[in-house]
GROMACS .gro file of C-alpha atoms in nm:
model
  466
    1MET     CA    1   0.214   0.077  -1.340
    2HIS     CA    2  -0.018  -0.124  -1.118
    3ALA     CA    3  -0.105  -0.472  -1.244
    4ARG     CA    4  -0.481  -0.400  -1.219
    5ASN     CA    5  -0.461  -0.067  -1.400
    6PRO     CA    6  -0.675  -0.100  -1.716
    7TYR     CA    7  -0.459   0.155  -1.903
    8ARG     CA    8  -0.149  -0.056  -1.948
    9THR     CA    9  -0.187  -0.028  -2.325
   10GLN     CA   10  -0.239   0.271  -2.554
   11ILE     CA   11  -0.587   0.416  -2.585
   12ASP     CA   12  -0.779   0.337  -2.901
   13PHE     CA   13  -0.919   0.688  -2.950
   14GLU     CA   14  -1.149   0.594  -3.237
   15SER     CA   15  -1.311   0.317  -3.034
   16LEU     CA   16  -1.335   0.545  -2.731
   17ALA     CA   17  -1.504   0.818  -2.936
   18GLU     CA   18  -1.760   0.566  -3.060
   19SER     CA   19  -1.861   0.507  -2.698
   20TYR     CA   20  -1.859   0.879  -2.611
   21ALA     CA   21  -1.962   1.101  -2.902
   22PRO     CA   22  -1.853   1.440  -2.749
   23LEU     CA   23  -1.492   1.325  -2.796
   24LYS     CA   24  -1.522   1.286  -3.175
   25PRO     CA   25  -1.468   1.653  -3.272
   26PHE     CA   26  -1.131   1.649  -3.092
   27LEU     CA   27  -0.978   1.354  -3.274
   28ARG     CA   28  -0.682   1.430  -3.498
   29LYS     CA   29  -0.425   1.232  -3.695
   30THR     CA   30  -0.052   1.243  -3.647
   31ALA     CA   31   0.206   1.244  -3.926
   32LYS     CA   32   0.205   0.866  -3.896
   33GLU     CA   33  -0.172   0.857  -3.952
   34GLU     CA   34  -0.234   0.756  -3.589
   35VAL     CA   35  -0.551   0.887  -3.425
   36THR     CA   36  -0.503   1.092  -3.106
   37ILE     CA   37  -0.607   1.425  -2.950
   38ASP     CA   38  -0.425   1.751  -2.886
   39PHE     CA   39  -0.324   1.711  -2.520
   40LYS     CA   40  -0.246   2.083  -2.500
   41ASP     CA   41  -0.609   2.167  -2.572
   42PRO     CA   42  -0.791   2.191  -2.234
   43ASP     CA   43  -1.129   2.112  -2.395
   44ALA     CA   44  -0.984   1.798  -2.556
   45GLN     CA   45  -0.841   1.695  -2.220
   46LYS     CA   46  -1.181   1.737  -2.055
   47ARG     CA   47  -1.360   1.532  -2.321
   48LEU     CA   48  -1.098   1.256  -2.286
   49THR     CA   49  -1.141   1.243  -1.908
   50GLU     CA   50  -1.519   1.238  -1.945
   51ALA     CA   51  -1.500   0.962  -2.208
   52LEU     CA   52  -1.277   0.734  -2.001
   53LEU     CA   53  -1.484   0.785  -1.686
   54SER     CA   54  -1.804   0.718  -1.879
   55ARG     CA   55  -1.688   0.407  -2.065
   56ASP     CA   56  -1.470   0.240  -1.801
   57PHE     CA   57  -1.632   0.346  -1.472
   58GLU     CA   58  -1.984   0.460  -1.566
   59LEU     CA   59  -1.916   0.799  -1.409
   60LYS     CA   60  -2.025   1.149  -1.513
   61LEU     CA   61  -1.805   1.451  -1.453
   62ASN     CA   62  -1.875   1.821  -1.481
   63LEU     CA   63  -1.606   2.076  -1.394
   64PRO     CA   64  -1.618   2.455  -1.352
   65GLU     CA   65  -1.382   2.672  -1.554
   66GLY     CA   66  -1.041   2.723  -1.404
   67ARG     CA   67  -1.034   2.403  -1.200
   68LEU     CA   68  -0.814   2.098  -1.243
   69CYS     CA   69  -0.929   1.836  -1.491
   70PRO     CA   70  -0.780   1.515  -1.348
   71PRO     CA   71  -0.643   1.273  -1.610
   72VAL     CA   72  -0.789   0.927  -1.549
   73ARG     CA   73  -0.500   0.748  -1.715
   74SER     CA   74  -0.259   0.874  -1.452
   75THR     CA   75  -0.087   0.790  -1.125
   76ARG     CA   76  -0.413   0.872  -0.945
   77LEU     CA   77  -0.560   0.535  -1.036
   78ASN     CA   78  -0.233   0.360  -0.943
   79TYR     CA   79  -0.250   0.535  -0.605
   80LEU     CA   80  -0.604   0.410  -0.541
   81LEU     CA   81  -0.511   0.054  -0.640
   82TRP     CA   82  -0.205   0.064  -0.413
   83VAL     CA   83  -0.421   0.179  -0.119
   84GLN     CA   84  -0.662  -0.103  -0.199
   85ASP     CA   85  -0.371  -0.350  -0.177
   86LEU     CA   86  -0.261  -0.191   0.151
   87LEU     CA   87  -0.605  -0.246   0.301
   88GLU     CA   88  -0.642  -0.598   0.164
   89GLU     CA   89  -0.314  -0.694   0.331
   90THR     CA   90  -0.421  -0.524   0.655
   91PHE     CA   91  -0.753  -0.708   0.662
   92ARG     CA   92  -0.575  -1.042   0.638
   93SER     CA   93  -0.489  -1.002   1.006
   94LEU     CA   94  -0.774  -0.779   1.127
   95PRO     CA   95  -1.152  -0.822   1.112
   96ARG     CA   96  -1.281  -0.642   0.804
   97SER     CA   97  -1.546  -0.377   0.855
   98ARG     CA   98  -1.854  -0.398   0.639
   99GLU     CA   99  -1.800  -0.034   0.545
  100VAL     CA  100  -1.446   0.084   0.475
  101ILE     CA  101  -1.433   0.463   0.518
  102GLY     CA  102  -1.164   0.675   0.357
  103LEU     CA  103  -1.085   1.041   0.420
  104ASP     CA  104  -0.989   1.234   0.105
  105ILE     CA  105  -0.805   1.551   0.206
  106GLY     CA  106  -0.869   1.824  -0.053
  107THR     CA  107  -1.108   1.630  -0.273
  108GLY     CA  108  -1.108   1.898  -0.544
  109ALA     CA  109  -1.378   2.003  -0.789
  110SER     CA  110  -1.394   1.658  -0.941
  111ALA     CA  111  -1.398   1.448  -0.620
  112ILE     CA  112  -1.205   1.208  -0.842
  113TYR     CA  113  -1.064   0.984  -0.567
  114PRO     CA  114  -1.400   0.916  -0.397
  115LEU     CA  115  -1.574   0.862  -0.732
  116LEU     CA  116  -1.313   0.619  -0.863
  117GLY     CA  117  -1.268   0.458  -0.522
  118CYS     CA  118  -1.637   0.372  -0.497
  119ARG     CA  119  -1.624   0.215  -0.842
  120ILE     CA  120  -1.317  -0.004  -0.783
  121ASP     CA  121  -1.429  -0.126  -0.439
  122ALA     CA  122  -1.793  -0.180  -0.344
  123SER     CA  123  -1.716  -0.166   0.030
  124TRP     CA  124  -1.557   0.180   0.023
  125HIS     CA  125  -1.720   0.497   0.151
  126PHE     CA  126  -1.562   0.843   0.155
  127LEU     CA  127  -1.560   1.171   0.339
  128GLY     CA  128  -1.394   1.436   0.124
  129THR     CA  129  -1.284   1.773   0.262
  130GLU     CA  130  -1.245   2.091   0.058
  131ILE     CA  131  -1.150   2.449   0.155
  132ASP     CA  132  -1.234   2.615  -0.180
  133SER     CA  133  -1.600   2.713  -0.222
  134VAL     CA  134  -1.608   2.665  -0.599
  135SER     CA  135  -1.446   2.320  -0.577
  136TYR     CA  136  -1.670   2.222  -0.285
  137ALA     CA  137  -1.988   2.303  -0.480
  138SER     CA  138  -1.862   2.119  -0.787
  139ALA     CA  139  -1.755   1.811  -0.587
  140PHE     CA  140  -2.099   1.795  -0.424
  141GLN     CA  141  -2.270   1.815  -0.764
  142ASN     CA  142  -2.049   1.540  -0.911
  143VAL     CA  143  -2.126   1.310  -0.620
  144GLU     CA  144  -2.500   1.369  -0.658
  145ALA     CA  145  -2.490   1.335  -1.039
  146ASN     CA  146  -2.349   0.983  -0.995
  147ASN     CA  147  -2.603   0.884  -0.726
  148LEU     CA  148  -2.324   0.828  -0.473
  149GLY     CA  149  -2.457   1.056  -0.201
  150THR     CA  150  -2.508   0.760   0.032
  151ARG     CA  151  -2.141   0.660   0.003
  152ILE     CA  152  -1.963   0.993  -0.038
  153ARG     CA  153  -1.998   1.300   0.181
  154VAL     CA  154  -1.824   1.628   0.094
  155LEU     CA  155  -1.733   1.852   0.387
  156LYS     CA  156  -1.649   2.223   0.357
  157THR     CA  157  -1.356   2.312   0.581
  158ALA     CA  158  -1.154   2.626   0.648
  159PRO     CA  159  -0.780   2.681   0.590
  160SER     CA  160  -0.742   2.742   0.964
  161GLU     CA  161  -0.878   2.397   1.051
  162PRO     CA  162  -0.659   2.085   1.077
  163LEU     CA  163  -0.598   1.897   0.754
  164LEU     CA  164  -0.738   1.591   0.932
  165ALA     CA  165  -1.034   1.797   1.054
  166PRO     CA  166  -1.294   1.514   1.075
  167LEU     CA  167  -1.062   1.314   1.302
  168PHE     CA  168  -1.063   1.609   1.542
  169SER     CA  169  -1.426   1.720   1.512
  170GLU     CA  170  -1.578   1.369   1.512
  171PRO     CA  171  -1.397   1.181   1.792
  172ASP     CA  172  -1.618   0.872   1.760
  173ARG     CA  173  -1.555   0.827   1.389
  174ARG     CA  174  -1.294   0.580   1.263
  175PHE     CA  175  -1.134   0.569   0.921
  176ALA     CA  176  -0.960   0.289   0.736
  177PHE     CA  177  -0.736   0.528   0.544
  178THR     CA  178  -0.667   0.884   0.438
  179MET     CA  179  -0.574   0.994   0.087
  180CYS     CA  180  -0.419   1.317  -0.033
  181ASN     CA  181  -0.272   1.465  -0.348
  182PRO     CA  182  -0.135   1.785  -0.193
  183PRO     CA  183  -0.065   2.110  -0.379
  184PHE     CA  184   0.275   2.063  -0.541
  185TYR     CA  185   0.428   2.411  -0.518
  186GLY     CA  186   0.507   2.656  -0.240
  187SER     CA  187   0.453   2.977  -0.438
  188ALA     CA  188   0.367   3.121  -0.780
  189THR     CA  189   0.738   3.196  -0.826
  190GLU     CA  190   0.816   2.826  -0.777
  191VAL     CA  191   0.558   2.738  -1.043
  192ALA     CA  192   0.724   2.978  -1.290
  193LEU     CA  193   1.075   2.855  -1.211
  194SER     CA  194   0.964   2.494  -1.254
  195ALA     CA  195   0.820   2.570  -1.599
  196GLU     CA  196   1.140   2.750  -1.704
  197SER     CA  197   1.362   2.465  -1.586
  198LYS     CA  198   1.193   2.198  -1.798
  199ALA     CA  199   1.416   2.087  -2.084
  200LEU     CA  200   1.119   2.001  -2.302
  201GLU     CA  201   0.780   2.160  -2.349
  202PRO     CA  202   0.509   1.990  -2.141
  203SER     CA  203   0.310   1.737  -2.342
  204ALA     CA  204  -0.020   1.833  -2.178
  205VAL     CA  205  -0.188   2.145  -2.047
  206CYS     CA  206  -0.253   2.206  -1.676
  207THR     CA  207  -0.589   2.366  -1.596
  208GLY     CA  208  -0.547   2.392  -1.218
  209ALA     CA  209  -0.619   2.699  -1.008
  210GLU     CA  210  -0.370   2.840  -0.756
  211VAL     CA  211  -0.562   2.691  -0.465
  212GLU     CA  212  -0.511   2.346  -0.621
  213MET     CA  213  -0.143   2.393  -0.705
  214ILE     CA  214   0.008   2.614  -0.436
  215THR     CA  215   0.033   2.584  -0.057
  216PRO     CA  216   0.280   2.753   0.182
  217GLY     CA  217   0.591   2.536   0.195
  218GLY     CA  218   0.470   2.314  -0.089
  219GLU     CA  219   0.379   1.948  -0.064
  220GLU     CA  220   0.653   1.870   0.187
  221ALA     CA  221   0.520   2.116   0.448
  222PHE     CA  222   0.164   2.000   0.377
  223VAL     CA  223   0.236   1.634   0.449
  224GLN     CA  224   0.465   1.723   0.741
  225ARG     CA  225   0.157   1.891   0.888
  226MET     CA  226  -0.042   1.570   0.833
  227VAL     CA  227   0.225   1.372   1.018
  228SER     CA  228   0.215   1.615   1.312
  229GLU     CA  229  -0.164   1.606   1.332
  230SER     CA  230  -0.171   1.226   1.319
  231LEU     CA  231   0.042   1.222   1.635
  232GLU     CA  232  -0.205   1.431   1.837
  233GLY     CA  233  -0.431   1.277   2.100
  234THR     CA  234  -0.622   0.971   1.979
  235VAL     CA  235  -0.607   1.066   1.610
  236GLY     CA  236  -0.353   0.796   1.527
  237GLU     CA  237  -0.564   0.530   1.697
  238ARG     CA  238  -0.872   0.601   1.483
  239CYS     CA  239  -0.724   0.554   1.137
  240LEU     CA  240  -0.554   0.238   1.012
  241TRP     CA  241  -0.337   0.408   0.749
  242PHE     CA  242  -0.250   0.770   0.678
  243THR     CA  243  -0.136   0.810   0.316
  244SER     CA  244  -0.036   1.077   0.069
  245MET     CA  245   0.098   1.101  -0.284
  246LEU     CA  246   0.411   1.311  -0.344
  247GLY     CA  247   0.556   1.462  -0.660
  248LYS     CA  248   0.917   1.505  -0.550
  249LEU     CA  249   1.161   1.245  -0.423
  250ALA     CA  250   1.306   1.515  -0.196
  251SER     CA  251   0.967   1.535  -0.025
  252VAL     CA  252   0.969   1.158   0.032
  253ILE     CA  253   1.311   1.187   0.198
  254ALA     CA  254   1.185   1.463   0.427
  255ILE     CA  255   0.868   1.278   0.528
  256VAL     CA  256   1.058   0.956   0.604
  257ALA     CA  257   1.297   1.161   0.820
  258ALA     CA  258   0.999   1.309   1.006
  259LEU     CA  259   0.844   0.966   1.068
  260ARG     CA  260   1.174   0.828   1.194
  261ALA     CA  261   1.223   1.132   1.418
  262HIS     CA  262   0.892   1.041   1.583
  263ARG     CA  263   0.998   0.673   1.602
  264VAL     CA  264   0.733   0.560   1.357
  265ASP     CA  265   0.877   0.246   1.196
  266ASN     CA  266   0.549   0.112   1.061
  267TYR     CA  267   0.541   0.291   0.727
  268ALA     CA  268   0.524   0.200   0.358
  269LEU     CA  269   0.668   0.354   0.041
  270ALA     CA  270   0.595   0.294  -0.325
  271GLU     CA  271   0.689   0.445  -0.659
  272LEU     CA  272   0.406   0.495  -0.908
  273VAL     CA  273   0.480   0.520  -1.279
  274GLN     CA  274   0.233   0.596  -1.557
  275GLY     CA  275   0.389   0.671  -1.894
  276GLN     CA  276   0.663   0.925  -1.828
  277THR     CA  277   0.509   1.048  -1.503
  278ARG     CA  278   0.668   0.933  -1.179
  279ARG     CA  279   0.513   0.986  -0.836
  280TRP     CA  280   0.563   0.842  -0.487
  281VAL     CA  281   0.327   0.745  -0.208
  282VAL     CA  282   0.395   0.723   0.163
  283ALA     CA  283   0.174   0.559   0.426
  284TRP     CA  284   0.215   0.528   0.800
  285SER     CA  285   0.023   0.354   1.077
  286PHE     CA  286   0.015   0.358   1.456
  287THR     CA  287  -0.158   0.018   1.474
  288ASP     CA  288   0.015  -0.317   1.523
  289THR     CA  289  -0.071  -0.432   1.168
  290ARG     CA  290   0.218  -0.494   0.927
  291VAL     CA  291   0.227  -0.547   0.551
  292PRO     CA  292   0.468  -0.745   0.329
  293ASP     CA  293   0.786  -0.586   0.195
  294THR     CA  294   0.658  -0.612  -0.160
  295LEU     CA  295   0.409  -0.342  -0.060
  296SER     CA  296   0.598  -0.143   0.204
  297ARG     CA  297   0.938  -0.129   0.030
  298ALA     CA  298   0.816  -0.079  -0.328
  299LEU     CA  299   1.090   0.159  -0.438
  300PRO     CA  300   1.391   0.095  -0.664
  301SER     CA  301   1.680  -0.054  -0.466
  302ALA     CA  302   1.879   0.267  -0.521
  303HIS     CA  303   1.657   0.424  -0.255
  304HIS     CA  304   1.713   0.146   0.003
  305ALA     CA  305   1.816   0.402   0.265
  306LEU     CA  306   1.453   0.516   0.278
  307PHE     CA  307   1.310   0.168   0.328
  308PRO     CA  308   1.130   0.081   0.651
  309PRO     CA  309   1.269  -0.220   0.841
  310PRO     CA  310   1.179  -0.547   0.667
  311ASN     CA  311   0.856  -0.729   0.753
  312THR     CA  312   0.935  -1.026   0.529
  313LEU     CA  313   1.234  -1.246   0.613
  314ARG     CA  314   1.359  -1.541   0.410
  315GLN     CA  315   1.590  -1.820   0.528
  316PRO     CA  316   1.740  -2.061   0.269
  317LEU     CA  317   1.755  -2.423   0.385
  318LEU     CA  318   2.012  -2.676   0.267
  319SER     CA  319   1.980  -3.046   0.330
  320ALA     CA  320   2.228  -3.316   0.235
  321LEU     CA  321   1.932  -3.555   0.211
  322PRO     CA  322   1.636  -3.523  -0.025
  323LEU     CA  323   1.385  -3.286   0.131
  324ASP     CA  324   1.024  -3.285   0.019
  325LEU     CA  325   0.750  -3.043   0.113
  326SER     CA  326   0.573  -3.286   0.345
  327THR     CA  327   0.889  -3.343   0.550
  328LEU     CA  328   0.962  -2.971   0.570
  329HIS     CA  329   0.602  -2.909   0.678
  330GLN     CA  330   0.635  -3.160   0.964
  331LEU     CA  331   0.966  -3.011   1.079
  332VAL     CA  332   0.823  -2.658   1.098
  333LEU     CA  333   0.512  -2.783   1.279
  334GLN     CA  334   0.733  -2.973   1.524
  335VAL     CA  335   0.923  -2.654   1.609
  336VAL     CA  336   0.635  -2.404   1.640
  337GLY     CA  337   0.391  -2.660   1.783
  338ALA     CA  338   0.622  -2.722   2.078
  339LEU     CA  339   0.598  -2.360   2.193
  340GLU     CA  340   0.357  -2.268   2.472
  341GLY     CA  341   0.111  -1.986   2.419
  342VAL     CA  342   0.123  -2.025   2.041
  343VAL     CA  343  -0.168  -2.103   1.807
  344VAL     CA  344  -0.087  -2.253   1.466
  345GLU     CA  345  -0.338  -2.247   1.179
  346HIS     CA  346  -0.311  -2.389   0.829
  347ILE     CA  347  -0.408  -2.130   0.569
  348ASP     CA  348  -0.441  -2.136   0.192
  349ALA     CA  349  -0.121  -2.006   0.031
  350ARG     CA  350  -0.335  -1.788  -0.194
  351ASP     CA  351  -0.469  -1.612   0.115
  352MET     CA  352  -0.127  -1.515   0.246
  353ASP     CA  353  -0.102  -1.211   0.024
  354ASN     CA  354  -0.251  -1.074  -0.297
  355LEU     CA  355   0.078  -0.992  -0.463
  356ASP     CA  356   0.184  -1.135  -0.797
  357ARG     CA  357   0.421  -1.432  -0.765
  358PRO     CA  358   0.529  -1.701  -1.011
  359ALA     CA  359   0.315  -2.009  -0.946
  360SER     CA  360   0.625  -2.223  -0.888
  361ASP     CA  361   0.762  -1.997  -0.614
  362SER     CA  362   0.502  -2.048  -0.342
  363GLU     CA  363   0.449  -2.400  -0.219
  364GLY     CA  364   0.184  -2.570  -0.007
  365LEU     CA  365   0.334  -2.504   0.337
  366SER     CA  366   0.134  -2.205   0.463
  367LEU     CA  367   0.097  -2.150   0.836
  368ARG     CA  368  -0.027  -1.865   1.051
  369VAL     CA  369   0.132  -1.847   1.392
  370SER     CA  370  -0.019  -1.629   1.666
  371ALA     CA  371   0.158  -1.582   1.997
  372ALA     CA  372   0.007  -1.464   2.325
  373SER     CA  373   0.347  -1.436   2.497
  374ASN     CA  374   0.716  -1.474   2.431
  375THR     CA  375   0.800  -1.836   2.511
  376TRP     CA  376   1.091  -1.884   2.268
  377SER     CA  377   1.360  -1.646   2.392
  378ARG     CA  378   1.639  -1.778   2.613
  379ALA     CA  379   1.512  -1.571   2.903
  380ALA     CA  380   1.161  -1.715   2.866
  381ARG     CA  381   1.294  -2.070   2.849
  382ARG     CA  382   1.512  -2.017   3.156
  383ARG     CA  383   1.212  -1.886   3.351
  384ARG     CA  384   1.004  -2.185   3.241
  385ASP     CA  385   1.275  -2.433   3.341
  386ARG     CA  386   1.328  -2.291   3.691
  387PRO     CA  387   1.228  -2.538   3.964
  388ASP     CA  388   1.004  -2.277   4.129
  389ALA     CA  389   0.826  -2.177   3.804
  390ASP     CA  390   0.449  -2.140   3.847
  391ALA     CA  391   0.291  -2.372   3.591
  392THR     CA  392  -0.055  -2.238   3.666
  393THR     CA  393   0.012  -1.877   3.563
  394PRO     CA  394  -0.244  -1.798   3.288
  395LEU     CA  395  -0.118  -1.666   2.956
  396PRO     CA  396  -0.232  -1.326   2.832
  397VAL     CA  397  -0.535  -1.346   2.604
  398ALA     CA  398  -0.423  -1.074   2.361
  399THR     CA  399  -0.208  -1.162   2.060
  400ILE     CA  400   0.129  -0.992   2.082
  401MET     CA  401   0.261  -1.125   1.751
  402MET     CA  402   0.120  -1.283   1.436
  403VAL     CA  403   0.324  -1.415   1.144
  404ASP     CA  404   0.266  -1.614   0.826
  405ILE     CA  405   0.518  -1.883   0.730
  406ARG     CA  406   0.544  -2.029   0.382
  407ALA     CA  407   0.779  -2.264   0.200
  408VAL     CA  408   0.942  -2.128  -0.114
  409ARG     CA  409   1.124  -2.342  -0.370
  410LEU     CA  410   1.444  -2.164  -0.468
  411HIS     CA  411   1.512  -2.133  -0.839
  412SER     CA  412   1.856  -2.285  -0.792
  413SER     CA  413   1.711  -2.620  -0.684
  414GLY     CA  414   1.934  -2.904  -0.786
  415ALA     CA  415   2.253  -2.715  -0.692
  416SER     CA  416   2.534  -2.929  -0.559
  417VAL     CA  417   2.669  -2.870  -0.209
  418ARG     CA  418   2.924  -3.042   0.008
  419ASN     CA  419   2.759  -3.280   0.253
  420GLY     CA  420   3.048  -3.278   0.493
  421LYS     CA  421   3.137  -3.644   0.446
  422LYS     CA  422   3.472  -3.723   0.287
  423GLY     CA  423   3.442  -3.406   0.076
  424ASP     CA  424   3.214  -3.558  -0.183
  425LEU     CA  425   2.924  -3.363  -0.334
  426GLY     CA  426   2.556  -3.435  -0.287
  427THR     CA  427   2.270  -3.298  -0.496
  428VAL     CA  428   1.991  -3.133  -0.295
  429ARG     CA  429   1.659  -2.965  -0.357
  430ARG     CA  430   1.685  -2.616  -0.221
  431TRP     CA  431   1.407  -2.460  -0.020
  432ALA     CA  432   1.361  -2.144   0.180
  433LEU     CA  433   1.127  -2.058   0.462
  434GLU     CA  434   0.966  -1.716   0.436
  435CYS     CA  435   0.812  -1.537   0.731
  436THR     CA  436   0.590  -1.230   0.700
  437TRP     CA  437   0.517  -1.022   1.010
  438ARG     CA  438   0.142  -0.956   1.023
  439ARG     CA  439   0.084  -0.806   1.367
  440GLY     CA  440   0.294  -0.687   1.656
  441ARG     CA  441   0.466  -0.381   1.797
  442GLU     CA  442   0.801  -0.521   1.907
  443ARG     CA  443   1.036  -0.584   1.617
  444ALA     CA  444   1.283  -0.761   1.846
  445LEU     CA  445   1.010  -1.013   1.927
  446PHE     CA  446   0.953  -1.086   1.557
  447ASP     CA  447   1.325  -1.112   1.482
  448GLY     CA  448   1.381  -1.333   1.786
  449PHE     CA  449   1.096  -1.566   1.698
  450TRP     CA  450   1.214  -1.613   1.342
  451GLY     CA  451   1.573  -1.666   1.450
  452TYR     CA  452   1.454  -1.935   1.692
  453VAL     CA  453   1.247  -2.115   1.427
  454CYS     CA  454   1.529  -2.108   1.172
  455ARG     CA  455   1.784  -2.241   1.420
  456LYS     CA  456   1.557  -2.524   1.533
  457VAL     CA  457   1.456  -2.627   1.181
  458GLY     CA  458   1.822  -2.612   1.074
  459ALA     CA  459   1.920  -2.835   1.368
  460LEU     CA  460   1.650  -3.089   1.276
  461LEU     CA  461   1.770  -3.094   0.917
  462ALA     CA  462   2.127  -3.150   1.032
  463SER     CA  463   2.021  -3.435   1.262
  464ARG     CA  464   1.851  -3.610   0.967
  465ALA     CA  465   2.181  -3.620   0.780
  466ALA     CA  466   2.390  -3.732   1.078
   0.00000   0.00000   0.00000
């Protein structure tokens, strides 16, 4: 469950009903005298959703009969918060737009993602698409009822149109992200078989219509279609992140295979858990922006084969002499500052990412390094050292790589290591340097840069002990 999700604890139904009176008639007591509702009662489910939206987000919701009532205390909110993290990390290396526009594919009768999205982030705006006439009319009414018409637009589309229709029909429009909770099943038969295969009775009722639950080929084919459309023309250039939620791990495997087949290595995966419900999200980008591994590789280690290549690299440092942060800072600055075509900035460690870390882990060394050209590889150094090298050749203006470097104190500080002299042991404080790739298209450039920095810092540490 996401750290910012307000539903990390059980709902106090009595307190909730006091804030939203229509919920009161649906309260009941369990055998243990605990107050709850009957989750298999669709009317109780609707009142619960309305109550949570009213109390916690100041939102009103009205749904037509036969359409999905989206639980608020669900992976939907985790999905939104994860996308918010994805964008926050992206905007650490890109200028942030005053208006962040998201495209919600199949917004549904509730328009739940745009409504919640506008409440959790004041800079977000949405365009929601919908193919079903009943759901379209309801979504429009819910947007208007919450006075969000200036921030949310609902667009009626046809099944024959692209899923990413606005990116095709409005070539001048740019989006920060797309969202999608695609229909789960491929047919009514698949729905029936799924219900029969469950070992236990479902704990809640599903009120969704076929158009909300079924699509040819199921969710896998739906998102595969999104991937294909994102590769067409300039579509990929006009959206920072394409994202979708998935209900089956098998679908995640298939989508990752599709991205790799198209040589898309800039993607992110996460597992979302709320109660006993488990979902997955996938995101991909054709830009040069990168996000930390804690966001892009957020799956259990058992699924490591699905992970994208790492964007965060860590190098432990051992020194036979006492090593303090100030000395380490100077050594790193000495190495990166000697490179041509490189700009080094000091940044606040708290600005490097927004991910939860123990306070003792991240130390004061926090640098942003931007490179306009590769001046650290052996080939680049050989060219520079040639007698006939042209010293007046201007460097490119564009940044080809951006990284953040931080010092991390390892938990095993104080470990004893051999110092290489007469076999005796010396006690050292252990540190690591951590490098996060922020921008760039060439992974070999990032790997080569970090290898160069680690070798040079290691050599300087060794020379101190000599």
